[in-house]
mmCIF file of C-alpha atoms and ligand atoms in Angstrom:
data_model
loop_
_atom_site.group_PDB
_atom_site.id
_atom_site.type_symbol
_atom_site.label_atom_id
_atom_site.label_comp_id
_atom_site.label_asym_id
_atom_site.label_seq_id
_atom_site.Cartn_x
_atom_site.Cartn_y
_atom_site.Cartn_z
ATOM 1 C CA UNK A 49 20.118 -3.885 -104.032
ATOM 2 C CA UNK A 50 18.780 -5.322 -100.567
ATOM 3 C CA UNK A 51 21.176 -7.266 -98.790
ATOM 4 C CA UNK A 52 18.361 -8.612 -96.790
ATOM 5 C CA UNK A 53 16.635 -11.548 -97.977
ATOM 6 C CA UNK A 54 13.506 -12.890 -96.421
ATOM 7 C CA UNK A 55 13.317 -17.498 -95.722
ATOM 8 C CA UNK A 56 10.077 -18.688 -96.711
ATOM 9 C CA UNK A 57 9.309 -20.780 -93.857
ATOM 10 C CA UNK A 58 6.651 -23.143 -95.075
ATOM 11 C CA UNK A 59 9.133 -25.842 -94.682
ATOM 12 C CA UNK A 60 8.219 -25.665 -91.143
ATOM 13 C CA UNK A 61 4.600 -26.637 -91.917
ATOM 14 C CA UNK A 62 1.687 -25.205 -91.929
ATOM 15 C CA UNK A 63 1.323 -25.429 -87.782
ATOM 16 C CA UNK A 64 3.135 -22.236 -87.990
ATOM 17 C CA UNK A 65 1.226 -19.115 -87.940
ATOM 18 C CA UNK A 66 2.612 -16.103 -90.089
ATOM 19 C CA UNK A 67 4.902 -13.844 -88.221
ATOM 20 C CA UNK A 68 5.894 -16.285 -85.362
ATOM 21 C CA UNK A 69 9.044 -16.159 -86.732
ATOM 22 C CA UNK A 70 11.231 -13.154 -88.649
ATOM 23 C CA UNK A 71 14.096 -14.992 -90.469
ATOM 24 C CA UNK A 72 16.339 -12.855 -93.001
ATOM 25 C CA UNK A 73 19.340 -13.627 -94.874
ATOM 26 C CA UNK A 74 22.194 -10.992 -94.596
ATOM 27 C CA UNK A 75 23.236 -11.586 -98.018
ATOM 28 C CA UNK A 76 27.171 -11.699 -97.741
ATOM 29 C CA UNK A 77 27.550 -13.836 -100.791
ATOM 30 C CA UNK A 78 26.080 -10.943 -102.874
ATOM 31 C CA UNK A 79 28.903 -8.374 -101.488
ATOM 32 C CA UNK A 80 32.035 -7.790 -103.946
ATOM 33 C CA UNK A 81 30.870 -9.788 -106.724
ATOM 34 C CA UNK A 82 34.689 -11.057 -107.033
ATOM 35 C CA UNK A 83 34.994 -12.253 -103.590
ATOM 36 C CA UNK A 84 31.877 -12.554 -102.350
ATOM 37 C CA UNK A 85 31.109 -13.972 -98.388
ATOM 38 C CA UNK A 86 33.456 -13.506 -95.393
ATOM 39 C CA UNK A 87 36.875 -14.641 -96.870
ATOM 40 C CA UNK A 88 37.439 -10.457 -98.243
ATOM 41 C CA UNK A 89 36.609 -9.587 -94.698
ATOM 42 C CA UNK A 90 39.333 -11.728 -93.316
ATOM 43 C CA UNK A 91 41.697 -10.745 -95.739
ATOM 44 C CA UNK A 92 41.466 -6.647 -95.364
ATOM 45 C CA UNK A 93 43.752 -5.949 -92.468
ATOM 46 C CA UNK A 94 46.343 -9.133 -93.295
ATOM 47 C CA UNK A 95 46.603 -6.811 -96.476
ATOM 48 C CA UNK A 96 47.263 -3.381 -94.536
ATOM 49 C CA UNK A 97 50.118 -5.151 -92.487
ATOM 50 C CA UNK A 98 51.591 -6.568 -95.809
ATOM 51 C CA UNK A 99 51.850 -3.177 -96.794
ATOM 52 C CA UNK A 100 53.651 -1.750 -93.430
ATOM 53 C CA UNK A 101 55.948 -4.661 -93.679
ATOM 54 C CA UNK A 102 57.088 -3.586 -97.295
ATOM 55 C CA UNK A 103 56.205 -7.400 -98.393
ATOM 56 C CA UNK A 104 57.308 -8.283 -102.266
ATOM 57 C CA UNK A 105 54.899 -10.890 -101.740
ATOM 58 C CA UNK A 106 51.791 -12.089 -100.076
ATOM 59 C CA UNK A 107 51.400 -16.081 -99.512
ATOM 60 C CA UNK A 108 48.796 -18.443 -98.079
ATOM 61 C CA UNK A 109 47.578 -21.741 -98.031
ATOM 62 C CA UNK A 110 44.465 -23.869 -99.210
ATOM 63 C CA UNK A 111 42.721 -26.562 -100.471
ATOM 64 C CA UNK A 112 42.396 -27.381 -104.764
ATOM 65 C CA UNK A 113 38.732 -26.120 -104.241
ATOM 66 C CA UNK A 114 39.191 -23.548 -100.855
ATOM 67 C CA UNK A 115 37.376 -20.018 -101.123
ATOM 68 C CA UNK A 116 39.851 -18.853 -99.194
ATOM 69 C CA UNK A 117 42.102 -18.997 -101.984
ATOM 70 C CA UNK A 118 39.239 -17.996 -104.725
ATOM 71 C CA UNK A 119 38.945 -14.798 -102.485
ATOM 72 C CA UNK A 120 42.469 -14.026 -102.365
ATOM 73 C CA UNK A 121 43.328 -14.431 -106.235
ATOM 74 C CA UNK A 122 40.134 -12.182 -106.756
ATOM 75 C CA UNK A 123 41.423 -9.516 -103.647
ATOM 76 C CA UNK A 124 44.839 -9.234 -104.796
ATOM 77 C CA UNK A 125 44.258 -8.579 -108.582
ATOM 78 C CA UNK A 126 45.597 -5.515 -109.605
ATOM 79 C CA UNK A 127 47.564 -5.206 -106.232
ATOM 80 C CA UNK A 128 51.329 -4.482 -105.730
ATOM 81 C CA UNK A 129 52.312 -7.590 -104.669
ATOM 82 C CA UNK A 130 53.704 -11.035 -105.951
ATOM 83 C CA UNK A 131 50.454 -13.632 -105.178
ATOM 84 C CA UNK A 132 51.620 -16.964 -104.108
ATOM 85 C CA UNK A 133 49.391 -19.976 -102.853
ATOM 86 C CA UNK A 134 50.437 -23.437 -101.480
ATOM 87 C CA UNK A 135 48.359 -25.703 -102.813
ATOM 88 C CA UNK A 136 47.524 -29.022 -100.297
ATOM 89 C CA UNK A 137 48.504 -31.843 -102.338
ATOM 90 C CA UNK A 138 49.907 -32.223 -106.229
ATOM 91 C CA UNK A 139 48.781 -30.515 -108.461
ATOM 92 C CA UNK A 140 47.149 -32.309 -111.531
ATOM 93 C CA UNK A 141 47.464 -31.397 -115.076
ATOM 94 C CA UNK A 142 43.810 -30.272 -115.151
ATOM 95 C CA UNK A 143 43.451 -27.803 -112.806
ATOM 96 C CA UNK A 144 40.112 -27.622 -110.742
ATOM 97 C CA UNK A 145 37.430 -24.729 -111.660
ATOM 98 C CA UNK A 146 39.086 -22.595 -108.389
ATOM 99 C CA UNK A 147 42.910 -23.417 -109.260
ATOM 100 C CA UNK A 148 42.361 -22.311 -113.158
ATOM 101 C CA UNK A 149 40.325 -19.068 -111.900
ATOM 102 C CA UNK A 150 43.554 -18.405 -109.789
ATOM 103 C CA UNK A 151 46.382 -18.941 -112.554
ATOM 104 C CA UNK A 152 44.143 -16.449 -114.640
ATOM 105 C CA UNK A 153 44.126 -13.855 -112.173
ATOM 106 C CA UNK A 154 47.953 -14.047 -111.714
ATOM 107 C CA UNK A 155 48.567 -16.090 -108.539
ATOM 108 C CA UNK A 156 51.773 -18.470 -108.840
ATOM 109 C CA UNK A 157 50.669 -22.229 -107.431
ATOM 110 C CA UNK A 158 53.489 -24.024 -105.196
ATOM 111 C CA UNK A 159 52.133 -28.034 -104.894
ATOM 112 C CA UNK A 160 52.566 -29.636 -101.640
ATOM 113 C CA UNK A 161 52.741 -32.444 -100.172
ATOM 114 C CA UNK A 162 49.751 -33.248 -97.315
ATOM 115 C CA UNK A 163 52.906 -33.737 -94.924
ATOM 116 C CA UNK A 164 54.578 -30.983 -95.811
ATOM 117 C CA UNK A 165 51.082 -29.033 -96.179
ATOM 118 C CA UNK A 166 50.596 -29.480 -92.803
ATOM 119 C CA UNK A 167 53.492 -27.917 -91.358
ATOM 120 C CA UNK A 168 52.539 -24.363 -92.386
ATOM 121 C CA UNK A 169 55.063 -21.967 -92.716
ATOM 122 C CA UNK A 170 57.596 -24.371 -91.446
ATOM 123 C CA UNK A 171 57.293 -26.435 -94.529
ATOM 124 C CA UNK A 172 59.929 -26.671 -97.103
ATOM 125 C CA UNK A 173 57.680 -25.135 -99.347
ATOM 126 C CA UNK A 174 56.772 -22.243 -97.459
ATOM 127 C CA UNK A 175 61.307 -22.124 -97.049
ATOM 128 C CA UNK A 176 61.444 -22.225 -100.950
ATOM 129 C CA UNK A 177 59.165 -19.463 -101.222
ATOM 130 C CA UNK A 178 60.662 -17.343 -98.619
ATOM 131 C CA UNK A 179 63.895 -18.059 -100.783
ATOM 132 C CA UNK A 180 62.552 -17.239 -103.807
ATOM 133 C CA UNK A 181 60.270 -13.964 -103.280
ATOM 134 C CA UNK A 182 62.608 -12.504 -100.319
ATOM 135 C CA UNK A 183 59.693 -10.823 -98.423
ATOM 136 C CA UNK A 184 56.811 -12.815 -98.203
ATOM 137 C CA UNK A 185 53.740 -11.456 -96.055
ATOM 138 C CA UNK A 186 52.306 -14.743 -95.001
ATOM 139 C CA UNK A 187 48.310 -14.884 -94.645
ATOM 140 C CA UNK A 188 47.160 -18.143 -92.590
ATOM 141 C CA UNK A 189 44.886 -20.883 -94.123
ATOM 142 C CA UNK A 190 41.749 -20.078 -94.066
ATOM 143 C CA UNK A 191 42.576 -16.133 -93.514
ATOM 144 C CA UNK A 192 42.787 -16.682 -90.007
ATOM 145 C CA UNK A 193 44.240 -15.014 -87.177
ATOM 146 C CA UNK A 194 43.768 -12.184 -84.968
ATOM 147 C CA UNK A 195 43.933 -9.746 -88.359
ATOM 148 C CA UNK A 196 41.462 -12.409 -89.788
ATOM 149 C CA UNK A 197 39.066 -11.970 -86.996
ATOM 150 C CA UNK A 198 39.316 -8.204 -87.047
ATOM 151 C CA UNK A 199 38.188 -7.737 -90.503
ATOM 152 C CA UNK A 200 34.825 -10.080 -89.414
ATOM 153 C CA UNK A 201 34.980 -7.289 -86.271
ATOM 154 C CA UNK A 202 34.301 -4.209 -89.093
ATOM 155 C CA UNK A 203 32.314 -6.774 -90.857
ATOM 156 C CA UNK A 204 29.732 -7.057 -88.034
ATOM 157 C CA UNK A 205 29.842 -3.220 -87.438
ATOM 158 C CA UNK A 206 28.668 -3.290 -91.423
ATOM 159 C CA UNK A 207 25.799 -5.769 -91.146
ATOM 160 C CA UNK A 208 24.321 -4.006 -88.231
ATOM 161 C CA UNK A 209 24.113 -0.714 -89.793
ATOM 162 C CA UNK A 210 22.416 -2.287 -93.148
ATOM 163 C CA UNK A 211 20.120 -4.754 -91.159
ATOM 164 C CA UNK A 212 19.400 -2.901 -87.830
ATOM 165 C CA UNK A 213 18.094 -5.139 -84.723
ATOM 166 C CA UNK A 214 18.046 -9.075 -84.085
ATOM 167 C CA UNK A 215 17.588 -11.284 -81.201
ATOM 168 C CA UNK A 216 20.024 -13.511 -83.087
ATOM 169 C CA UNK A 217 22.691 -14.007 -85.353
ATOM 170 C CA UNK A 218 23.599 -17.111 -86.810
ATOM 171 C CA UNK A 219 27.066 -17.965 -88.798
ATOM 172 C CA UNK A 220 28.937 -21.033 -90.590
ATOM 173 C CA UNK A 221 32.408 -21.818 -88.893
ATOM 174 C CA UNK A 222 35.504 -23.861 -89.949
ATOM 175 C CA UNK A 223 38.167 -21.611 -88.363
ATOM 176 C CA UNK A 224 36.069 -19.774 -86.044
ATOM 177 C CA UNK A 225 37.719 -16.807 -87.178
ATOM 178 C CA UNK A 226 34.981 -15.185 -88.702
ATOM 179 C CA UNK A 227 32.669 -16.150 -85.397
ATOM 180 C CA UNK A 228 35.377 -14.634 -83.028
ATOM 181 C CA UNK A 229 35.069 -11.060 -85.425
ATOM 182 C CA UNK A 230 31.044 -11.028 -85.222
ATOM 183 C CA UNK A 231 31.515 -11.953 -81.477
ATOM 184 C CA UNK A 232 33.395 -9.106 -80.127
ATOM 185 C CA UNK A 233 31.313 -6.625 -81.794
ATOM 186 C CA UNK A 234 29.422 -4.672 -78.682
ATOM 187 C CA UNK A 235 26.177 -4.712 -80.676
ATOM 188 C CA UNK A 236 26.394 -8.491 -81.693
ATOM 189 C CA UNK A 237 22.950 -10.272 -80.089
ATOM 190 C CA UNK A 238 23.413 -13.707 -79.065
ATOM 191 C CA UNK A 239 25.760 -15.104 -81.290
ATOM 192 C CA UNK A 240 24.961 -18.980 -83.154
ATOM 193 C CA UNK A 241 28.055 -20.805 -84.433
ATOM 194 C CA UNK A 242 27.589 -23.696 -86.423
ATOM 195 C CA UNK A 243 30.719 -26.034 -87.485
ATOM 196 C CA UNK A 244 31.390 -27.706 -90.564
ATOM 197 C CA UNK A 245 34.098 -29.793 -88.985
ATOM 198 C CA UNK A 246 33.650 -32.796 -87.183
ATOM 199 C CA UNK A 247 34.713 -32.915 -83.456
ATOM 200 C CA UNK A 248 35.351 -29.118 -83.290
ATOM 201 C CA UNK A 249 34.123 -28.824 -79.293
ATOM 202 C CA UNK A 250 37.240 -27.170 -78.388
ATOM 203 C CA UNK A 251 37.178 -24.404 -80.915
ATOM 204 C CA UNK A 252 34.323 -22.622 -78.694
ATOM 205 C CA UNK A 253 37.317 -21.893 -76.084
ATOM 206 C CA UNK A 254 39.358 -20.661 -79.053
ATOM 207 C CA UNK A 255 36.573 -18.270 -80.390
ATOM 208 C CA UNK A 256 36.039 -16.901 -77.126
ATOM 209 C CA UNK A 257 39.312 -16.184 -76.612
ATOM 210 C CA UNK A 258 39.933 -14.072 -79.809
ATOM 211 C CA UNK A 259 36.991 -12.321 -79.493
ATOM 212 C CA UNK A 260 38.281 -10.886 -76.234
ATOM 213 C CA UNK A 261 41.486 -9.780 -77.895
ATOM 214 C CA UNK A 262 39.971 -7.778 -80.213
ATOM 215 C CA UNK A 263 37.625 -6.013 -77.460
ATOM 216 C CA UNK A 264 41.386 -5.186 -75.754
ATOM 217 C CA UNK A 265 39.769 -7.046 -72.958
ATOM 218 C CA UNK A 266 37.128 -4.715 -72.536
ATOM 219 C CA UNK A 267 34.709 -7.090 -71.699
ATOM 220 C CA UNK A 268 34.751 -10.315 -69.596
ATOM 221 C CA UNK A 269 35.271 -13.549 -71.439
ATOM 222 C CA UNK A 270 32.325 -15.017 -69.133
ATOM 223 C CA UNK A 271 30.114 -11.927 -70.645
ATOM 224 C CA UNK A 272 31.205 -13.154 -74.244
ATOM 225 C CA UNK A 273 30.749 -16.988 -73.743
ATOM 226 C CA UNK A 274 27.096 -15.970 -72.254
ATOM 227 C CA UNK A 275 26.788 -14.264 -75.681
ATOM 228 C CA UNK A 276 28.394 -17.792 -77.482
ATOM 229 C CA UNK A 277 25.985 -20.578 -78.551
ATOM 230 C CA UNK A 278 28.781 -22.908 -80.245
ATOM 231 C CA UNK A 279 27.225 -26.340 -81.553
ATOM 232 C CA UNK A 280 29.487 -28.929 -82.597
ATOM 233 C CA UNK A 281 27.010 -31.682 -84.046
ATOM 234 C CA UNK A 282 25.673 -30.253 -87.218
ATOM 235 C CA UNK A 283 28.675 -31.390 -89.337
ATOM 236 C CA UNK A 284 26.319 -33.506 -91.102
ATOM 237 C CA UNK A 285 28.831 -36.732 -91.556
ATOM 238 C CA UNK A 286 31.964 -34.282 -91.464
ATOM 239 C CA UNK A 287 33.534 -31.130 -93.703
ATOM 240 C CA UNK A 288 32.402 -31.497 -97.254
ATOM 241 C CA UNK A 289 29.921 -34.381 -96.587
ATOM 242 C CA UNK A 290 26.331 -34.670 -96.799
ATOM 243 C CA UNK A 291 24.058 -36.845 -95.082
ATOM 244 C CA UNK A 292 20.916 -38.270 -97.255
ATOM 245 C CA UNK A 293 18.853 -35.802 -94.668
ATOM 246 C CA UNK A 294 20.503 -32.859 -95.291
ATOM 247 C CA UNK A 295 20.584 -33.314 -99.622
ATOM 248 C CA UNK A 296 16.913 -33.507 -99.141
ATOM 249 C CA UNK A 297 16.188 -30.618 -97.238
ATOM 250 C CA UNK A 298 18.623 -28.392 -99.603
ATOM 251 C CA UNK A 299 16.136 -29.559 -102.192
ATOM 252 C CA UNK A 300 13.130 -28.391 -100.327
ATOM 253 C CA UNK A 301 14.803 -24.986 -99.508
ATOM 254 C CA UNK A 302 15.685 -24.561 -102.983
ATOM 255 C CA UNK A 303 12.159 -25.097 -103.984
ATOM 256 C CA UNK A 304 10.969 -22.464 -101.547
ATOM 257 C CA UNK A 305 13.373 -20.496 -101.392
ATOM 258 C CA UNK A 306 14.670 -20.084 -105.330
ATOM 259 C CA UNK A 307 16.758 -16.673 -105.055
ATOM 260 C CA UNK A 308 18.833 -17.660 -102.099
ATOM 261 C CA UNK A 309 21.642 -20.390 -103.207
ATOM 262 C CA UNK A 310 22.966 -22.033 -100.011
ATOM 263 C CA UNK A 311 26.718 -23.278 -100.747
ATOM 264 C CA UNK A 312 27.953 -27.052 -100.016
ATOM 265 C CA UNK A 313 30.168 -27.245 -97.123
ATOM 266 C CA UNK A 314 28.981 -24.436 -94.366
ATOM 267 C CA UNK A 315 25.716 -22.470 -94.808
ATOM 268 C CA UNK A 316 23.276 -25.395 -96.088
ATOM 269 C CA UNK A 317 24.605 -26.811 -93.001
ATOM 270 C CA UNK A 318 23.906 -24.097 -90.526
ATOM 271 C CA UNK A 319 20.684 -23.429 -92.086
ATOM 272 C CA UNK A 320 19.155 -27.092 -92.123
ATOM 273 C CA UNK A 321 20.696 -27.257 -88.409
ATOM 274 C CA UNK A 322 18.573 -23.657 -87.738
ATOM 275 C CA UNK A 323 15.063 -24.501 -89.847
ATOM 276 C CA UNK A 324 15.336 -28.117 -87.543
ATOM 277 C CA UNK A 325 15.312 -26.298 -84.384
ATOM 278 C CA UNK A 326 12.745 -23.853 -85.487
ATOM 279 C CA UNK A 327 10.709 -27.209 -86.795
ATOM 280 C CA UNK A 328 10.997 -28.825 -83.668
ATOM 281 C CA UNK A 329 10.395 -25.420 -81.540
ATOM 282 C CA UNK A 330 13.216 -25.152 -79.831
ATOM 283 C CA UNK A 331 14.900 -22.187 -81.631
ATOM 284 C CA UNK A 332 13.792 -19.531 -78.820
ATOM 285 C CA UNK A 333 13.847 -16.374 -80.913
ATOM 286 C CA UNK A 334 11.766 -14.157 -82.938
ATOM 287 C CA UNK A 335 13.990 -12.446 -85.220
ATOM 288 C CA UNK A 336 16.466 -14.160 -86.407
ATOM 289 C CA UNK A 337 19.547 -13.077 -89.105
ATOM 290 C CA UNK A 338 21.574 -15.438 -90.723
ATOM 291 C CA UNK A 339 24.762 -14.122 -92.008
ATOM 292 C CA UNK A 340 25.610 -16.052 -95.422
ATOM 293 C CA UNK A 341 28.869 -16.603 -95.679
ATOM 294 C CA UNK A 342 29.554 -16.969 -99.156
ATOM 295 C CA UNK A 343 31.398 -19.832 -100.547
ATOM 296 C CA UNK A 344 29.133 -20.519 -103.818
ATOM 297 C CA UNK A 345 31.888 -21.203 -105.684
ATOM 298 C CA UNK A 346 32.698 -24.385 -103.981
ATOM 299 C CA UNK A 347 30.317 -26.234 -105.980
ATOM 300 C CA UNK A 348 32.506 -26.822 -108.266
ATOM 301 C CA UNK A 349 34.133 -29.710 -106.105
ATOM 302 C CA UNK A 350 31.160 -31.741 -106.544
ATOM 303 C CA UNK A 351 29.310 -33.343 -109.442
ATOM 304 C CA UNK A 352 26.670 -30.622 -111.273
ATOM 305 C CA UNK A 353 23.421 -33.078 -110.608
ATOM 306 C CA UNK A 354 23.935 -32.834 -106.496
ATOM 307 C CA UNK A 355 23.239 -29.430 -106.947
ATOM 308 C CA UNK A 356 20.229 -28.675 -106.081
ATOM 309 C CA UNK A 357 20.854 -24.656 -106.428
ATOM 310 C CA UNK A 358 21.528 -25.269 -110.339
ATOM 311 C CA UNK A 359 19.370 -22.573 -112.402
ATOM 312 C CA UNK A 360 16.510 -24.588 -114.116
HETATM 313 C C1 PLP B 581 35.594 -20.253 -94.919
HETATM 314 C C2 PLP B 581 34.111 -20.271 -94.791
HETATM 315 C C3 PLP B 581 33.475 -20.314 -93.540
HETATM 316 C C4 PLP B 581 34.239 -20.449 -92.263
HETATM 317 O O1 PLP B 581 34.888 -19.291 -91.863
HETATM 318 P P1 PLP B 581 35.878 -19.337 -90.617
HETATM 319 O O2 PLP B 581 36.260 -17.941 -90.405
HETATM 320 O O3 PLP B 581 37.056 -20.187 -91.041
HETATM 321 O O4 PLP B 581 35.183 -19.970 -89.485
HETATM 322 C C5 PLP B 581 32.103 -20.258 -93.490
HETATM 323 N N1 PLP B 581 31.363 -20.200 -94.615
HETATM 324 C C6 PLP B 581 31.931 -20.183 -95.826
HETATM 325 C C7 PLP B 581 31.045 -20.156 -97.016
HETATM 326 C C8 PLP B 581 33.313 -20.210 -95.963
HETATM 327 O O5 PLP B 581 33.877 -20.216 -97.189
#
């Protein structure tokens, strides 16, 4: 199996000539068909230090629909630990597509409130929890931090072998984590970060800045920031909304592009935000890899006919 996937580019038009642009798909959301995308990369090395610290237990937070929490009921199956996931918000007799999937692999759902969700392992929750499972190896939401961004690190090291040289990658962000991990990878070409979230300007810092952690400094942050092509404005209305622009161009791409299933909150994003550019002939490379991030799964939040990557 190929993880490299070429985009039929006739959405740009037929102004185009052939071969003025190479644009390929690094296929993450065909990697470990359990957890596929970036979510098992950000989980490996947060499940290494569970192990050193002897956990019973490893715990996280997300969303009723997050594929951060699909991946980590699907990455700690058959694993020696106690799974345990706070769950924003109350939990409702019918469980959502990703919350069921999670009960059958063996994960044990704690309910939150938002307030309490959003004080993290401070919140009573995360206290009853610590109570109750004595040592608990907590994972961020998201699978974020430095560990987070280390497994994206060994990710990027993978891609590179398997799909050799680019002038460009591109990537899907909500943390950043997984942009910091392909950024401080020597070999990384100039690095495009496109954010789901609304007003996330001030993440670019943030990315930078773990990135040059996880070189040990190695490198300059200026060198990595020169590297950095963060943009901010392709949230499309905000995280988990789509504008009427952006539902129609996921049904063009789905037309062309019929094998390649783009999923609803990050990489239809980042790819309408890339094809526009290349449309409007300002993208200023020739090769081109987009790293799909997964996150297929999260379909399932929204009603079956605004799905344009439905089989037919
Ligand atoms: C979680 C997720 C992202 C964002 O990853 P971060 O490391 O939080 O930036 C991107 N794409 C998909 C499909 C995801 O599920």
């Amino acid at each position: 199996m190929s993880y490299l996937c070429p985009i039929d580019l006739s959405l740009l038009g037929s102004h185009l000539a052939d071969g003025d642009y190479r644009f390929d798909v690094y296929r993450g959301d065909l990697e470990h068909a359990q957890a596929p995308g970036n979510k098992w990369h950000k989980l490996q090395h947060h499940l290494s230090a569970a192990a050193q610290q002897n956990a019973d237990a490893i715990a996280t937070f997300g969303g009723p629909f997050s594929n951060h929490l699909h991946a980590f009921a699907k990455t700690l199956k058959n694993r020696p630990f106690e799974a345990v996931a706070v769950v924003r918000g109350e939990l409702h007799p019918q469980l959502t597509p990703t919350l069921q999937d999670m009960v059958d692999d063996g994960v044990n759902l704690w309910p939150s409130s938002r307030s309490d969700y959003r004080l993290g392992t401070s919140s009573d929750v995360a206290d009853a929890i610590n109570l109750y499972y004595r040592n608990v190896y907590w994972i961020p939401e998201g699978g974020g931090g430095i560990l987070g961004a280390r497994g994206c690190l060994d990710w990027a090291e993978k891609i590179r072998r398997l799909a050799g040289d680019y002038d460009a990658w591109v990537v899907s962000a909500g943390t950043g984590t997984t942009a910091a991990g392909l950024l401080s990878y020597d070999k990384t070409p100039d690095l495009h970060v496109f954010s789901a979230l609304k007003g996330a300007q001030a993440q670019r810092q943030h990315i930078i800045e773990q990135a040059h952690l996880l070189t040990n400094k190695r490198v300059s942050q200026k060198y990595l920031a020169e590297k950095l092509f963060f943009h901010a404005n392709c949230h499309e209305g905000g995280y988990a909304k789509h504008s009427q622009t952006l539902v129609r161009f996921m049904h063009e791409f789905a037309k062309d592009n019929p094998s390649c299933f783009l999923d609803p909150v990050y990489t239809c994003k980042s790819m309408f935000a890339v094809i526009s550019a290349m449309k409007a002939g300002t993208w200023p490379y020739r090769r081109t890899l987009f790293i799909h991030t997964g996150g297929l799964q999260g379909w399932r939040g929204f009603s079956s006919d605004r799905n344009p990557f439905v089989l037919s």
